[in-house]
């Protein structure tokens, strides 16, 4: 059932789609012409029919998001399309491949979307580290620079970030794009009403936009037949961790995690046993090896208490210590917290500190409870989801691998240096330009 | 006026509000000076029409801006989960041995800075090492000697 390269990456294995001529040869930019022949509302209707839901993590219906943008006569300010190409969620690398291999499909998606929301200004916010993908998009834009028929008066500016995971959160991204520190805004107002420069703004993910041309080409109803109800279409899933064949695989929603891991990923490397799976990037609740028959779709994953997130599947083999995993994940969020809310800024440091004590065999029973208590004090008490996804993810390691945590209480780590995560140096532990305060003892 | 000043002015013209050019301007100033020295920040600020303090407050938020000197080459090893699961720490330690520095430090001759970074978005091709921002994929500890030699040969 898993046919790779169905929609978003279609044709990329056979041809060099970074070239305009090659993309044209498979009908590239025809969907743009088709969309421009339609009224903006008709394009939005096509997206509504497709039931495409955002690929950035929140899975919000794209057509609905676009329909929130006021019409030009309701709000005379310029309308903006801002692309979220900040991809920094640990486990996710799909947008990297999409931008690098099908930049023209992505650009076509931007131009169709600009038509649908009546915008003349597109900003692509791409993470600063993505030099290769940046060059691919820049070169593709260069190829169509003088083609006014394609551009239709729309300007596309590629804006490079400078290293901050939180800038993937859409309002932090807008702050950063306005030349500020990337700290989230409180919502409402939502970007559709007051986004970039306080004007109506659509923020969409790279994959979402690269899915738009095929939807327009095949029709929303045809797209909705792919995948499963509520999770229509395909998804570019990033497979990583202890697998034989890591990489990006485009699949129709509804394939099981087991099929992803064993059929596409080739199973666990070095003949080892699967222990756990992070199903949607490090912000999602972990699954045990027994839970992987779950279909990879929004509702099915929600039913088992987790999420598809940014579709980064991380397979973890039996050597890995779950306390060490907790430390590394907690350290990431500690490093990336923007510092605006106390529960997130301080709580993530406390999580790391308690986990370190546990790992060293110096923690007591009550400190294991304290860890869950700290998670609980972050949950639901922050401005943006960063803090609470960190707390929920780490709490899930404790809840699902409680015996392993208990085993650490007397005598420390049963895995020790057997575990590949033993002693890993995270950025938060090294000397960096911004001094890191002492971790609470 | 300096070339940097003119380039920053060009960047500002790309945006409806000029302040949006802050990150690109800081990037240019860093490329010119090697790091965001007080002088680099002053130059960027002057081009942008902002204060150096404003530029400093923005720069300090982002990992890619260096507020202290770094080597001519930058070696960044991802040690986030996917890379760590397949041996990123061993890769890091091999660089530490080969370069005779600890993570976060610069070699004595000022040539190479080694540091760990968070997920670089290449997890399925782990371990990812960024050499002067170009990704190397599937790096293993025993590749490190050759990589360092290559960097040194690059002068
Ligand atoms: C901490 C955090 C990080 C995020 N990082 C990204 C990201 O790197 N890329 C992305 O597209 N969305 C990211 N999102 C989701 C965005 O806020 C937003 O929902 C998304 O870009 C909307 O696009 P979509 O509707 O096309 O999915 C992040 C959200 C949070 C809370
Ligand atoms: S939850 Fe964390 S990252 Fe989000 S706004 Fe608050 S402090 Fe910043
Ligand atoms: S974890 Fe290393 S690139 Fe993502």
XYZ file of C-alpha atoms and ligand atoms in Angstrom:
639
model
C 0.000 0.000 0.000
C 2.962 2.281 0.403
C 3.812 3.810 -2.942
C 6.662 6.188 -2.438
C 6.906 9.606 -4.160
C 3.182 9.850 -4.820
C 2.396 13.514 -4.855
C 4.792 15.971 -3.285
C 7.990 14.282 -4.448
C 6.443 12.835 -7.580
C 8.898 12.634 -10.471
C 11.924 13.529 -8.379
C 13.496 10.084 -8.653
C 13.258 10.062 -12.436
C 14.244 13.635 -13.239
C 16.226 16.535 -11.868
C 13.238 18.648 -10.901
C 15.437 21.442 -9.600
C 15.601 22.507 -13.264
C 12.748 24.551 -14.672
C 12.822 22.727 -18.031
C 12.508 19.333 -16.341
C 9.701 20.526 -14.107
C 7.940 22.011 -17.140
C 8.310 18.701 -18.953
C 6.089 16.967 -16.394
C 3.456 19.693 -16.499
C 5.042 21.990 -13.932
C 3.353 25.376 -13.472
C 0.257 24.165 -15.370
C -1.620 24.077 -12.075
C -0.712 27.720 -11.542
C -2.301 28.660 -14.856
C -5.343 26.575 -13.953
C -5.645 28.266 -10.555
C -5.233 31.773 -11.957
C -8.097 31.096 -14.346
C -10.266 30.517 -11.277
C -11.534 33.091 -8.807
C -9.584 33.038 -5.509
C -12.598 31.614 -3.686
C -12.796 28.724 -6.158
C -9.200 27.789 -5.340
C -9.991 27.897 -1.632
C -13.015 25.662 -2.312
C -10.755 23.159 -4.041
C -8.528 23.077 -0.959
C -11.540 22.676 1.302
C -12.641 19.709 -0.819
C -9.192 18.144 -0.553
C -9.320 18.428 3.244
C -5.561 19.080 3.188
C -4.392 19.752 6.714
C -1.215 21.658 7.538
C 2.006 19.661 7.539
C 3.850 21.939 9.980
C 2.620 20.145 13.082
C -0.761 21.530 14.111
C -2.678 19.801 11.275
C -5.025 22.734 10.767
C -7.195 22.604 7.631
C -5.433 24.675 4.987
C -8.529 25.790 3.095
C -10.120 26.991 6.332
C -6.987 28.899 7.290
C -7.012 30.670 3.945
C -10.692 31.507 4.255
C -9.984 33.448 7.483
C -8.010 36.020 5.511
C -10.157 39.116 5.095
C -10.991 40.120 1.536
C -9.088 43.179 0.286
C -12.208 45.357 0.647
C -12.517 44.295 4.296
C -8.894 45.079 5.110
C -6.984 47.308 2.717
C -3.556 46.481 4.216
C -1.295 44.332 2.084
C -1.836 40.601 2.577
C 1.166 38.402 3.186
C 2.014 34.778 2.629
C 4.774 33.662 4.978
C 6.326 30.249 4.454
C 7.493 28.329 7.465
C 10.720 26.669 6.303
C 12.273 26.733 9.752
C 12.147 22.938 10.136
C 14.046 22.317 13.384
C 12.023 19.651 15.166
C 14.389 16.813 16.101
C 13.528 13.874 13.847
C 12.184 15.989 10.977
C 14.002 16.594 7.723
C 11.262 16.406 5.080
C 11.188 20.107 4.160
C 14.938 19.918 3.641
C 14.399 17.308 0.910
C 11.320 19.006 -0.570
C 13.103 22.348 -0.961
C 16.250 20.691 -2.288
C 14.591 18.370 -4.804
C 11.304 19.970 -5.886
C 11.876 23.712 -5.382
C 9.724 24.631 -8.372
C 6.741 22.658 -7.074
C 7.134 24.497 -3.807
C 7.353 27.881 -5.562
C 4.322 27.012 -7.691
C 2.455 26.256 -4.467
C 3.428 29.652 -3.085
C 2.175 31.411 -6.217
C -1.148 29.541 -6.217
C -1.619 30.310 -2.530
C -0.804 33.976 -3.105
C -3.552 34.030 -5.720
C -6.027 32.339 -3.370
C -5.483 34.803 -0.521
C -4.952 37.784 -2.836
C -1.406 38.508 -1.761
C 1.437 39.997 -3.775
C 4.136 39.421 -1.169
C 5.649 36.093 -0.196
C 8.334 35.709 2.452
C 10.058 32.357 2.811
C 11.552 32.077 6.292
C 14.160 29.335 6.025
C 16.313 28.184 8.908
C 19.797 29.647 8.708
C 21.508 26.269 8.766
C 19.775 25.140 5.549
C 22.390 26.402 3.111
C 21.757 23.690 0.474
C 17.956 24.066 0.436
C 18.335 27.861 0.435
C 20.526 27.672 -2.645
C 18.071 25.340 -4.401
C 15.193 27.773 -3.863
C 17.322 30.795 -4.735
C 18.458 29.161 -7.984
C 14.910 28.114 -8.884
C 13.693 31.661 -8.281
C 16.519 32.948 -10.424
C 15.255 30.745 -13.286
C 11.814 32.362 -13.257
C 12.962 35.857 -12.291
C 12.115 37.440 -15.625
C 9.014 35.412 -16.288
C 6.257 37.831 -15.391
C 3.656 35.360 -16.643
C 4.655 32.982 -13.905
C 5.279 35.551 -11.189
C 2.162 37.591 -11.959
C 3.395 40.600 -9.990
C 4.169 38.573 -6.877
C 7.522 39.101 -5.146
C 9.128 36.218 -3.281
C 11.809 37.116 -0.719
C 13.824 34.336 0.873
C 14.720 35.277 4.433
C 17.288 33.248 6.319
C 16.958 32.611 10.038
C 19.909 32.431 12.383
C 19.491 29.385 14.600
C 16.536 29.202 17.000
C 14.054 26.311 17.115
C 11.328 28.527 18.567
C 11.217 30.557 15.337
C 9.248 27.638 13.864
C 6.322 28.673 16.055
C 4.405 30.917 13.700
C 4.194 34.082 15.804
C 7.834 33.806 16.902
C 8.656 33.423 13.219
C 6.809 36.661 12.444
C 8.670 38.495 15.217
C 11.941 37.180 13.863
C 10.987 38.196 10.323
C 10.294 41.683 11.643
C 13.898 41.834 12.840
C 13.379 41.061 16.508
C 14.187 38.343 19.012
C 12.043 35.340 18.107
C 9.620 35.232 21.008
C 6.028 34.083 20.512
C 3.163 36.566 20.618
C 0.005 35.923 22.539
C -2.951 34.828 20.429
C -5.494 36.140 19.548
C -5.152 38.073 17.369
C -4.238 35.283 14.973
C -1.926 35.973 12.042
C -4.848 35.828 9.599
C -6.111 39.064 11.140
C -2.912 40.639 12.449
C 0.275 38.913 11.365
C 3.338 40.295 9.627
C 3.479 44.095 10.162
C 0.048 43.743 11.792
C -1.472 42.819 8.425
C -3.486 39.761 7.334
C -1.010 36.892 6.993
C -1.149 33.240 6.065
C 1.615 31.108 7.567
C 2.021 27.721 5.916
C 4.562 24.954 6.047
C 6.772 24.007 3.067
C 5.160 20.601 2.546
C 1.659 22.074 2.791
C 2.503 24.487 -0.017
C 4.231 21.859 -2.150
C 1.026 19.800 -1.952
C -1.091 22.614 -3.358
C -0.146 22.316 -7.069
C -0.948 18.577 -7.256
C -4.260 19.249 -5.496
C -5.189 21.924 -8.006
C -4.044 19.671 -10.846
C -5.973 16.553 -9.803
C -8.865 18.330 -8.072
C -9.569 18.435 -4.348
C -11.996 15.530 -4.412
C -9.478 13.223 -6.097
C -6.817 14.145 -3.543
C -9.254 13.447 -0.704
C -9.531 9.858 -1.946
C -5.881 9.272 -1.036
C -5.155 8.439 2.567
C -7.944 8.034 5.087
C -10.859 10.081 6.332
C -9.693 13.138 8.293
C -6.120 12.492 7.219
C -6.421 12.720 3.483
C -3.589 12.522 1.012
C 0.033 11.745 1.470
C 2.686 12.683 3.923
C 6.427 12.852 3.597
C 7.544 10.892 6.639
C 11.085 11.275 7.972
C 12.515 8.005 9.304
C 15.572 8.093 11.558
C 17.229 6.467 14.531
C 18.306 2.824 14.699
C 16.966 1.828 11.291
C 18.552 0.035 8.379
C 17.321 2.666 5.885
C 16.651 6.082 7.321
C 15.335 8.733 4.947
C 12.187 10.456 3.740
C 9.336 8.337 2.419
C 6.162 9.719 0.920
C 3.237 7.508 1.905
C -0.527 7.693 1.960
C -1.861 8.320 5.452
C -3.095 5.140 7.099
C -0.007 2.989 6.630
C 0.943 1.559 10.016
C 3.977 2.587 12.002
C 5.097 -1.033 11.785
C 5.057 -0.887 7.975
C 6.954 2.392 8.033
C 9.633 0.955 10.289
C 9.982 -2.552 8.909
C 8.940 -2.307 5.246
C 10.260 1.127 4.328
C 12.913 1.642 6.995
C 14.222 -1.905 6.603
C 13.780 -2.735 10.270
C 16.125 -2.222 13.187
C 19.817 -1.959 12.359
C 22.391 -4.537 13.444
C 19.652 -7.094 14.085
C 18.616 -5.426 17.329
C 15.204 -5.215 18.944
C 12.890 -2.236 18.696
C 12.275 -0.693 22.097
C 10.330 2.506 21.464
C 9.235 4.893 18.748
C 8.920 8.662 18.799
C 6.181 9.050 16.189
C 6.133 12.725 15.209
C 9.318 14.512 16.223
C 10.747 14.858 19.714
C 7.767 16.923 20.887
C 5.434 13.910 20.727
C 4.506 11.263 23.289
C 6.575 8.077 22.919
C 5.138 4.690 21.905
C 6.404 1.320 23.053
C 7.322 -1.436 20.598
C 3.953 -3.037 21.358
C 2.047 0.015 20.138
C 3.324 0.257 16.573
C 0.396 -1.343 14.799
C -1.295 2.019 14.973
C -2.131 3.545 11.580
C -0.163 6.659 10.786
C -3.031 9.132 10.717
C -4.167 11.991 12.906
C -7.126 10.335 14.624
C -5.525 6.932 15.148
C -2.441 8.467 16.735
C -4.589 10.721 18.923
C -6.441 7.625 20.095
C -3.227 6.159 21.474
C -2.414 9.477 23.125
C 0.194 10.823 20.764
C 0.418 12.875 17.580
C 1.757 12.938 14.042
C 3.447 16.296 14.730
C 5.966 17.014 12.017
C 6.076 13.369 10.844
C 9.526 12.625 12.190
C 9.596 8.962 13.205
C 12.541 8.052 15.438
C 13.102 4.334 16.059
C 14.951 3.486 19.257
C 16.581 0.118 19.857
C 16.976 -1.888 23.055
C 20.353 -0.443 24.050
C 18.970 3.002 24.750
C 18.395 4.168 28.325
C 15.107 6.029 28.685
C 16.458 8.290 31.425
C 19.288 9.341 29.133
C 16.741 9.921 26.377
C 14.805 12.110 28.808
C 17.925 14.100 29.624
C 18.800 14.724 26.002
C 15.263 15.719 25.030
C 14.873 17.918 28.090
C 18.209 19.611 27.399
C 17.035 20.445 23.899
C 13.937 22.246 25.124
C 15.890 23.903 27.926
C 18.280 25.293 25.309
C 15.508 26.359 22.949
C 13.050 27.866 25.421
C 12.702 31.515 24.474
C 12.591 32.456 28.153
C 9.329 34.380 28.070
C 7.309 32.178 30.467
C 8.669 31.085 33.824
C 7.209 27.538 33.814
C 8.921 26.728 30.519
C 12.191 28.582 31.139
C 12.713 27.263 34.682
C 10.751 24.017 34.414
C 12.840 22.585 31.607
C 16.005 23.235 33.685
C 14.434 21.457 36.621
C 13.455 18.520 34.444
C 17.034 18.134 33.265
C 18.454 18.491 36.773
C 16.199 15.820 38.270
C 16.814 13.445 35.365
C 20.560 13.879 35.822
C 20.272 12.980 39.503
C 18.248 9.909 38.539
C 20.822 8.882 35.968
C 23.593 9.205 38.570
C 21.658 7.019 40.996
C 21.357 9.881 43.486
C 17.617 10.450 43.305
C 14.945 9.248 45.677
C 11.402 7.983 45.079
C 9.983 11.387 45.823
C 12.161 12.980 43.176
C 10.625 10.788 40.502
C 7.277 12.169 41.624
C 8.801 15.637 41.661
C 9.782 15.201 38.015
C 6.188 14.418 37.054
C 5.048 17.288 39.245
C 7.360 19.720 37.433
C 5.986 18.477 34.094
C 2.515 19.068 35.423
C 3.403 22.617 36.424
C 4.536 23.407 32.892
C 1.550 21.828 31.177
C -1.141 24.299 30.195
C 0.660 27.212 31.861
C 2.686 28.542 28.952
C 2.211 30.974 26.132
C 3.155 28.610 23.313
C 3.249 24.819 22.996
C 7.042 24.452 23.374
C 7.031 24.056 27.133
C 4.135 21.686 27.367
C 5.165 19.422 24.530
C 8.550 19.076 26.247
C 6.841 18.210 29.505
C 4.404 15.761 27.942
C 7.089 13.997 25.944
C 9.408 13.484 28.912
C 6.547 12.532 31.234
C 5.569 9.847 28.710
C 9.002 8.214 29.060
C 8.437 7.949 32.809
C 4.890 6.677 32.486
C 5.638 4.076 29.813
C 9.026 2.939 31.096
C 8.447 3.370 34.795
C 10.291 0.177 35.748
C 13.383 1.452 34.051
C 13.177 4.735 35.955
C 12.643 2.858 39.218
C 15.655 0.689 38.471
C 17.768 3.862 38.472
C 16.794 4.636 42.056
C 19.106 2.066 43.527
C 22.563 2.115 42.085
C 22.127 4.282 39.008
C 21.888 3.450 35.332
C 21.551 -0.227 34.384
C 22.631 0.580 30.823
C 25.620 2.822 31.445
C 27.899 3.255 28.476
C 26.011 0.481 26.604
C 23.484 3.139 25.724
C 24.421 5.343 22.754
C 23.028 8.370 24.566
C 25.437 7.988 27.473
C 27.316 11.220 28.187
C 26.190 12.972 25.010
C 27.303 16.602 25.050
C 24.341 18.833 24.314
C 24.808 22.479 23.326
C 23.373 23.555 26.669
C 26.378 21.947 28.381
C 29.107 23.553 26.383
C 30.639 26.948 26.530
C 28.599 29.132 24.187
C 28.276 32.823 23.547
C 25.295 33.274 25.822
C 26.160 32.260 29.353
C 23.990 29.485 30.716
C 23.080 29.932 34.358
C 23.898 27.165 36.822
C 21.386 24.354 36.709
C 19.527 24.092 40.013
C 21.234 21.583 42.295
C 30.471 54.677 3.268
C 31.560 51.048 3.443
C 30.496 48.293 1.078
C 28.744 46.663 4.017
C 26.691 49.800 4.519
C 25.521 49.709 0.894
C 24.695 46.037 1.059
C 22.627 46.552 4.192
C 20.749 49.384 2.486
C 19.941 47.044 -0.397
C 18.641 44.427 2.004
C 16.434 46.956 3.755
C 14.763 47.805 0.463
C 13.471 44.214 0.177
C 11.105 44.660 3.115
C 8.104 46.891 3.782
C 9.718 47.707 7.141
C 13.474 48.144 7.142
C 14.037 46.562 10.540
C 13.283 43.178 8.936
C 16.787 43.367 7.485
C 18.321 42.978 10.956
C 19.135 39.259 10.719
C 20.546 39.433 7.176
C 22.541 42.532 8.106
C 24.030 40.834 11.144
C 24.890 37.843 8.987
C 26.773 40.077 6.537
C 28.599 41.891 9.326
C 29.598 38.552 10.829
C 30.833 37.280 7.469
C 32.984 40.389 7.079
C 34.466 40.403 10.591
C 34.460 36.681 11.381
C 32.332 37.317 14.455
C 30.044 39.995 15.815
C 32.740 42.088 17.425
C 31.744 45.445 18.933
C 32.964 47.027 15.728
C 30.882 44.647 13.574
C 27.801 45.398 15.645
C 28.438 49.145 15.331
C 28.725 48.847 11.572
C 25.570 46.765 11.260
C 23.694 49.165 13.519
C 24.858 52.168 11.562
C 23.669 50.599 8.297
C 20.312 49.643 9.779
C 19.749 52.895 11.609
C 19.373 50.977 14.868
C 21.503 51.167 18.003
C 24.354 48.700 18.605
C 22.518 47.668 21.777
C 19.480 46.724 19.721
C 21.631 44.665 17.381
C 23.300 42.991 20.353
C 19.949 42.113 21.929
C 18.776 40.482 18.717
C 22.060 38.734 17.950
C 22.271 37.170 21.408
C 18.993 35.327 20.782
C 20.304 33.294 17.847
C 22.826 30.449 17.899
C 24.423 31.232 14.570
C 25.675 34.632 15.686
C 29.035 34.610 17.411
C 29.500 37.165 20.140
C 33.052 36.078 20.689
C 35.801 35.177 18.244
C 35.606 31.808 16.499
C 38.077 29.952 14.319
C 38.290 30.399 10.584
C 36.582 27.049 10.229
C 33.519 25.914 12.112
C 32.850 22.233 12.818
C 29.372 21.627 14.183
C 28.359 18.146 15.307
C 24.668 17.436 15.818
C 24.176 15.550 19.062
C 20.396 15.515 19.099
C 18.517 12.233 19.524
C 18.616 10.709 16.022
C 22.300 11.444 15.573
C 23.156 10.417 19.129
C 21.400 7.066 18.650
C 23.860 6.139 15.912
C 27.051 7.420 17.493
C 27.248 11.233 17.379
C 29.092 11.303 20.709
C 31.838 9.074 19.301
C 32.092 11.392 16.302
C 32.379 14.379 18.618
C 35.059 12.692 20.713
C 37.027 11.832 17.581
C 36.997 15.533 16.621
C 38.047 16.438 20.167
C 41.035 14.081 19.944
C 41.985 15.078 16.419
C 41.736 18.833 17.072
C 42.931 18.682 20.694
C 40.064 20.827 21.947
C 36.858 20.231 23.885
C 33.402 20.905 22.435
C 32.865 24.672 22.472
C 36.552 25.528 22.078
C 38.819 26.830 19.316
C 42.180 25.325 18.404
C 45.212 27.198 19.700
C 46.165 28.398 16.243
C 42.722 29.962 15.881
C 41.918 27.784 12.882
C 39.013 25.594 13.931
C 36.124 25.966 16.366
C 34.384 22.753 17.395
C 30.921 22.777 18.878
C 27.836 20.649 19.251
C 24.553 21.886 17.841
C 20.909 20.895 18.056
C 19.140 18.964 15.282
C 20.307 20.141 11.865
C 17.391 18.599 9.967
C 19.203 15.649 8.424
C 18.353 13.009 11.048
C 17.820 10.080 8.655
C 21.329 10.564 7.292
C 22.980 10.710 10.727
C 25.441 11.621 12.031
C 25.284 15.095 10.536
C 28.340 17.329 10.795
C 28.238 20.843 9.356
C 31.639 21.944 8.049
C 31.516 25.678 7.513
C 27.746 25.174 7.100
C 27.978 22.427 4.473
C 26.382 19.222 5.717
C 28.311 15.969 5.766
C 26.016 12.985 6.125
C 26.539 9.513 7.615
C 29.692 10.660 9.407
C 31.326 8.041 11.604
C 34.136 8.364 14.094
C 36.648 6.821 11.714
C 35.896 9.449 9.023
C 37.024 12.249 11.289
C 40.773 12.086 10.629
C 40.275 12.618 6.900
C 37.773 15.421 7.465
C 40.174 17.320 9.700
C 43.000 16.838 7.222
C 40.779 18.279 4.513
C 39.960 21.306 6.648
C 43.624 21.925 7.455
C 44.595 21.557 3.796
C 42.005 24.188 2.954
C 44.384 26.577 4.753
C 7.765 25.196 19.159
C 7.139 25.092 17.800
C 7.933 24.859 16.690
C 7.374 24.763 15.421
N 8.203 24.537 14.365
C 7.670 24.482 13.110
C 8.515 24.319 11.972
O 9.742 24.220 12.101
N 7.946 24.270 10.738
C 6.597 24.400 10.573
O 6.112 24.397 9.449
N 5.774 24.556 11.633
C 6.282 24.613 12.887
N 5.432 24.818 13.954
C 3.985 24.983 13.678
C 3.673 26.431 13.275
O 3.436 27.192 14.445
C 2.435 26.529 12.382
O 1.409 25.816 12.957
C 2.648 26.016 10.983
O 3.769 26.594 10.386
C 1.445 26.320 10.140
O 1.602 25.795 8.830
P 0.639 24.633 8.300
O -0.776 25.031 8.636
O 0.886 24.622 6.836
O 1.052 23.398 8.996
C 5.976 24.895 15.251
C 5.175 25.109 16.369
C 5.743 25.210 17.627
C 4.842 25.447 18.786
S 6.395 28.216 26.359
Fe 8.635 28.471 26.372
S 9.181 28.878 24.246
Fe 6.955 29.187 24.407
S 6.723 31.397 24.807
Fe 6.846 30.395 26.799
S 9.046 30.443 27.368
Fe 8.888 30.890 25.174
S 19.139 14.717 15.160
Fe 20.981 15.193 14.102
S 20.215 16.086 12.291
Fe 18.382 15.736 13.415
